[in-house]
Tab-separated table of C-alpha atoms in Angstrom:
chain	number	residue	atom	x	y	z
L	727	UNK	CA	0.000	0.000	0.000
L	728	UNK	CA	2.783	2.449	0.944
L	729	UNK	CA	4.545	1.907	-2.401
L	730	UNK	CA	1.318	2.638	-4.293
L	731	UNK	CA	0.789	5.828	-2.319
L	732	UNK	CA	4.357	6.927	-2.983
L	733	UNK	CA	4.015	6.336	-6.717
L	734	UNK	CA	0.705	8.164	-6.910
L	735	UNK	CA	2.060	11.088	-4.867
L	736	UNK	CA	5.069	11.410	-7.169
L	737	UNK	CA	2.868	11.430	-10.264
L	738	UNK	CA	0.608	14.087	-8.749
L	739	UNK	CA	3.579	16.257	-7.800
L	740	UNK	CA	4.892	16.110	-11.361
L	741	UNK	CA	1.512	17.131	-12.774
L	742	UNK	CA	1.115	20.024	-10.337
L	743	UNK	CA	4.705	21.176	-10.844
L	744	UNK	CA	4.195	21.349	-14.613
L	745	UNK	CA	1.342	23.846	-14.294
L	746	UNK	CA	3.589	26.902	-13.833
L	747	UNK	CA	7.139	27.920	-14.776
L	748	UNK	CA	9.622	29.832	-12.658
L	749	UNK	CA	9.628	33.554	-13.529
L	750	UNK	CA	13.078	34.640	-14.704
L	751	UNK	CA	14.328	38.144	-15.493
L	752	UNK	CA	15.591	38.479	-19.068
L	753	UNK	CA	17.072	41.392	-20.975
L	754	UNK	CA	18.144	42.434	-24.455
L	755	UNK	CA	21.021	44.877	-24.896
L	756	UNK	CA	22.822	46.363	-27.906
L	757	UNK	CA	26.194	48.105	-27.684
L	758	UNK	CA	27.234	50.523	-30.413
L	759	UNK	CA	29.277	53.705	-30.260
L	760	UNK	CA	27.773	56.237	-32.683
L	761	UNK	CA	26.081	59.210	-31.019
L	762	UNK	CA	22.788	60.168	-32.685
L	763	UNK	CA	21.182	63.532	-31.887
L	764	UNK	CA	17.378	63.649	-32.023
L	765	UNK	CA	14.487	65.004	-30.004
L	766	UNK	CA	12.515	61.766	-30.296
L	767	UNK	CA	13.438	58.125	-30.773
L	768	UNK	CA	11.745	54.916	-31.848
L	769	UNK	CA	13.231	51.421	-31.562
L	770	UNK	CA	11.900	48.280	-33.190
L	771	UNK	CA	12.647	44.987	-31.393
L	772	UNK	CA	11.894	41.384	-32.289
L	773	UNK	CA	11.327	39.129	-29.264
L	774	UNK	CA	13.516	36.151	-30.056
L	775	UNK	CA	13.363	34.038	-26.904
L	776	UNK	CA	11.268	30.929	-26.386
L	777	UNK	CA	8.977	32.645	-23.917
L	778	UNK	CA	6.480	35.488	-23.807
L	779	UNK	CA	7.496	38.441	-21.575
L	780	UNK	CA	5.556	40.548	-19.099
L	781	UNK	CA	6.536	43.028	-16.325
L	782	UNK	CA	8.169	45.139	-19.034
L	783	UNK	CA	10.560	48.083	-18.600
L	784	UNK	CA	12.597	49.862	-21.278
L	785	UNK	CA	15.326	52.531	-21.542
L	786	UNK	CA	17.583	54.022	-24.208
L	787	UNK	CA	21.345	54.232	-23.645
L	788	UNK	CA	22.922	57.660	-23.161
L	789	UNK	CA	26.213	56.028	-22.051
L	790	UNK	CA	28.406	57.249	-19.231
L	791	UNK	CA	31.999	56.515	-20.162
L	792	UNK	CA	32.052	52.792	-20.852
L	793	UNK	CA	28.915	52.203	-18.789
L	794	UNK	CA	25.185	52.294	-19.353
L	795	UNK	CA	23.208	55.404	-18.385
L	796	UNK	CA	19.483	54.700	-18.885
L	797	UNK	CA	17.398	57.420	-20.509
L	798	UNK	CA	13.620	57.818	-20.364
L	799	UNK	CA	11.584	61.009	-20.639
L	800	UNK	CA	7.945	61.686	-21.435
L	801	UNK	CA	5.666	58.819	-22.449
L	802	UNK	CA	6.681	55.689	-24.329
L	803	UNK	CA	4.266	53.728	-26.516
L	804	UNK	CA	4.527	50.085	-27.525
L	805	UNK	CA	3.108	49.465	-31.000
L	806	UNK	CA	2.863	46.366	-33.161
L	807	UNK	CA	3.681	48.373	-36.292
L	808	UNK	CA	6.042	51.229	-37.117
L	809	UNK	CA	4.752	54.747	-36.519
L	810	UNK	CA	5.652	57.293	-39.215
L	811	UNK	CA	3.461	60.099	-37.927
L	812	UNK	CA	4.202	62.853	-35.418
L	813	UNK	CA	4.861	62.123	-31.720
L	814	UNK	CA	1.741	64.138	-30.839
L	815	UNK	CA	-0.367	61.664	-32.856
L	816	UNK	CA	0.436	58.780	-30.510
L	817	UNK	CA	-2.329	57.492	-28.266
L	818	UNK	CA	-4.563	54.518	-27.560
L	819	UNK	CA	-6.217	54.975	-30.968
L	820	UNK	CA	-2.888	54.825	-32.863
L	821	UNK	CA	-2.713	51.949	-35.335
L	822	UNK	CA	-1.000	48.964	-33.700
L	823	UNK	CA	-1.306	50.396	-30.162
L	824	UNK	CA	-0.454	47.865	-27.434
L	825	UNK	CA	0.445	49.882	-24.345
L	826	UNK	CA	1.535	53.233	-22.924
L	827	UNK	CA	4.111	53.624	-20.151
L	828	UNK	CA	2.703	54.186	-16.666
L	829	UNK	CA	5.746	55.704	-14.959
L	830	UNK	CA	9.498	55.527	-14.422
L	831	UNK	CA	11.825	53.420	-12.319
L	832	UNK	CA	15.583	54.066	-12.108
L	833	UNK	CA	15.660	55.695	-15.549
L	834	UNK	CA	13.427	53.059	-17.197
L	835	UNK	CA	9.926	53.438	-18.556
L	836	UNK	CA	7.598	50.928	-16.890
L	837	UNK	CA	4.361	49.301	-18.055
L	838	UNK	CA	1.413	47.548	-16.454
L	839	UNK	CA	2.115	43.956	-15.430
L	840	UNK	CA	-0.418	42.493	-17.862
L	841	UNK	CA	1.349	43.984	-20.932
L	842	UNK	CA	2.771	40.903	-22.686
L	843	UNK	CA	5.282	40.700	-25.544
L	844	UNK	CA	4.922	37.491	-27.529
L	845	UNK	CA	7.778	35.340	-28.767
L	846	UNK	CA	8.735	35.936	-32.411
L	847	UNK	CA	6.788	39.200	-32.675
L	848	UNK	CA	8.188	42.648	-33.502
L	849	UNK	CA	7.288	45.677	-31.377
L	850	UNK	CA	8.091	49.377	-31.725
L	851	UNK	CA	8.952	51.445	-28.649
L	852	UNK	CA	8.097	55.018	-29.667
L	853	UNK	CA	8.519	58.242	-27.686
L	854	UNK	CA	5.413	60.404	-27.429
L	855	UNK	CA	5.199	64.176	-27.494
L	856	UNK	CA	7.152	66.165	-24.860
L	857	UNK	CA	6.703	69.833	-23.973
L	858	UNK	CA	9.786	71.886	-24.862
L	859	UNK	CA	11.502	68.769	-26.236
L	860	UNK	CA	15.244	69.254	-26.586
L	861	UNK	CA	17.797	67.283	-28.592
L	862	UNK	CA	19.242	64.299	-26.742
L	863	UNK	CA	22.192	62.152	-27.809
L	864	UNK	CA	21.433	58.435	-27.784
L	865	UNK	CA	24.049	55.915	-28.840
L	866	UNK	CA	23.568	53.377	-31.584
L	867	UNK	CA	24.560	52.317	-35.080
L	868	UNK	CA	23.493	54.249	-38.167
L	869	UNK	CA	23.724	51.170	-40.397
L	870	UNK	CA	20.325	49.826	-41.363
L	871	UNK	CA	19.312	46.670	-39.513
L	872	UNK	CA	16.988	43.871	-40.573
L	873	UNK	CA	14.093	42.089	-38.820
L	874	UNK	CA	12.334	45.275	-37.794
L	875	UNK	CA	15.178	46.532	-35.617
L	876	UNK	CA	15.964	50.168	-36.048
L	877	UNK	CA	15.434	53.744	-35.000
L	878	UNK	CA	13.152	56.420	-36.348
L	879	UNK	CA	14.299	60.028	-36.189
L	880	UNK	CA	12.119	63.061	-36.742
L	881	UNK	CA	11.939	64.527	-40.231
L	882	UNK	CA	9.606	67.470	-40.867
L	883	UNK	CA	7.897	66.823	-37.547
L	884	UNK	CA	7.230	63.100	-38.132
L	885	UNK	CA	9.157	59.867	-37.613
L	886	UNK	CA	11.136	59.038	-40.751
L	887	UNK	CA	11.343	55.238	-40.609
L	888	UNK	CA	14.121	52.730	-39.990
L	889	UNK	CA	17.567	54.309	-40.258
L	890	UNK	CA	19.687	52.295	-37.822
L	891	UNK	CA	19.786	50.464	-34.486
L	892	UNK	CA	19.897	52.125	-31.067
L	893	UNK	CA	21.447	51.014	-27.799
L	894	UNK	CA	18.707	50.052	-25.361
L	895	UNK	CA	17.788	47.723	-22.533
L	896	UNK	CA	14.457	45.893	-22.568
L	897	UNK	CA	13.754	44.056	-19.341
L	898	UNK	CA	10.953	41.702	-18.444
L	899	UNK	CA	10.029	38.420	-16.857
L	900	UNK	CA	8.925	35.202	-18.476
L	901	UNK	CA	5.151	35.407	-18.571
L	902	UNK	CA	3.734	32.675	-16.356
L	903	UNK	CA	0.055	31.773	-16.520
L	904	UNK	CA	-1.088	29.046	-14.117
L	905	UNK	CA	-2.613	26.143	-16.032
L	906	UNK	CA	-5.735	24.594	-14.467
L	907	UNK	CA	-5.260	21.027	-13.308
L	908	UNK	CA	-6.702	18.530	-15.791
L	909	UNK	CA	-9.569	16.346	-14.670
L	910	UNK	CA	-7.291	13.303	-14.531
L	911	UNK	CA	-4.973	15.042	-12.053
L	912	UNK	CA	-7.903	16.045	-9.845
L	913	UNK	CA	-9.210	12.475	-9.845
L	914	UNK	CA	-5.721	11.217	-9.018
L	915	UNK	CA	-5.529	13.548	-6.022
L	916	UNK	CA	-8.937	12.388	-4.796
L	917	UNK	CA	-7.796	8.801	-5.186
L	918	UNK	CA	-4.662	9.467	-3.161
L	919	UNK	CA	-6.771	10.972	-0.387
L	920	UNK	CA	-9.096	7.975	-0.339
L	921	UNK	CA	-6.213	5.489	-0.234
L	922	UNK	CA	-4.591	7.477	2.580
L	923	UNK	CA	-7.799	7.358	4.613
L	924	UNK	CA	-8.105	3.583	4.098
L	925	UNK	CA	-4.482	3.061	5.116
L	926	UNK	CA	-4.946	5.156	8.252
L	927	UNK	CA	-8.028	3.145	9.298
L	928	UNK	CA	-6.165	-0.129	8.780
L	929	UNK	CA	-3.284	1.102	10.963
L	930	UNK	CA	-5.680	2.098	13.733
L	931	UNK	CA	-7.440	-1.293	13.529
L	932	UNK	CA	-4.122	-3.162	13.702
């Protein structure tokens, strides 16, 4: 009886353990050395890991010597398509809108926890309008990049499209969604409880 209970308990533990994954912090960083002067920036990023991400934060790289100096100012929008309009046009009704930043933390824009970036998808992190916006130097590479990576600078008051690749840090956690126990696992747990009760009665009787 004890060996049966042990086997059933192990099987149940494996089923329960498979319902959720451990959340792990992940990041994506580029390191280039060309200073680019613009008032507004847009960076396209393809999520290339095996997992979806949530708990998102993002910052551009202003660099401080050889180190990383995160830059965030104003609002940042996450879109599923490139934005070639003016920064003032950005909002929840913008084509491809996914999310708008909800604050700052240590130089990073932050987003609501339920904002999720899906594996294999490309997203555009686009700065919204700022009052009295001044030119800021962000580091990157002016060579054109593939796979949707790239920056958009302002031209005649609107974003001009992909012209290079910026330095940035995108942070997040592996999105974990608890999976309901299947009916077979629930029945197995009930069976284990019943067998345990029977075994306890037999021990008391003995």
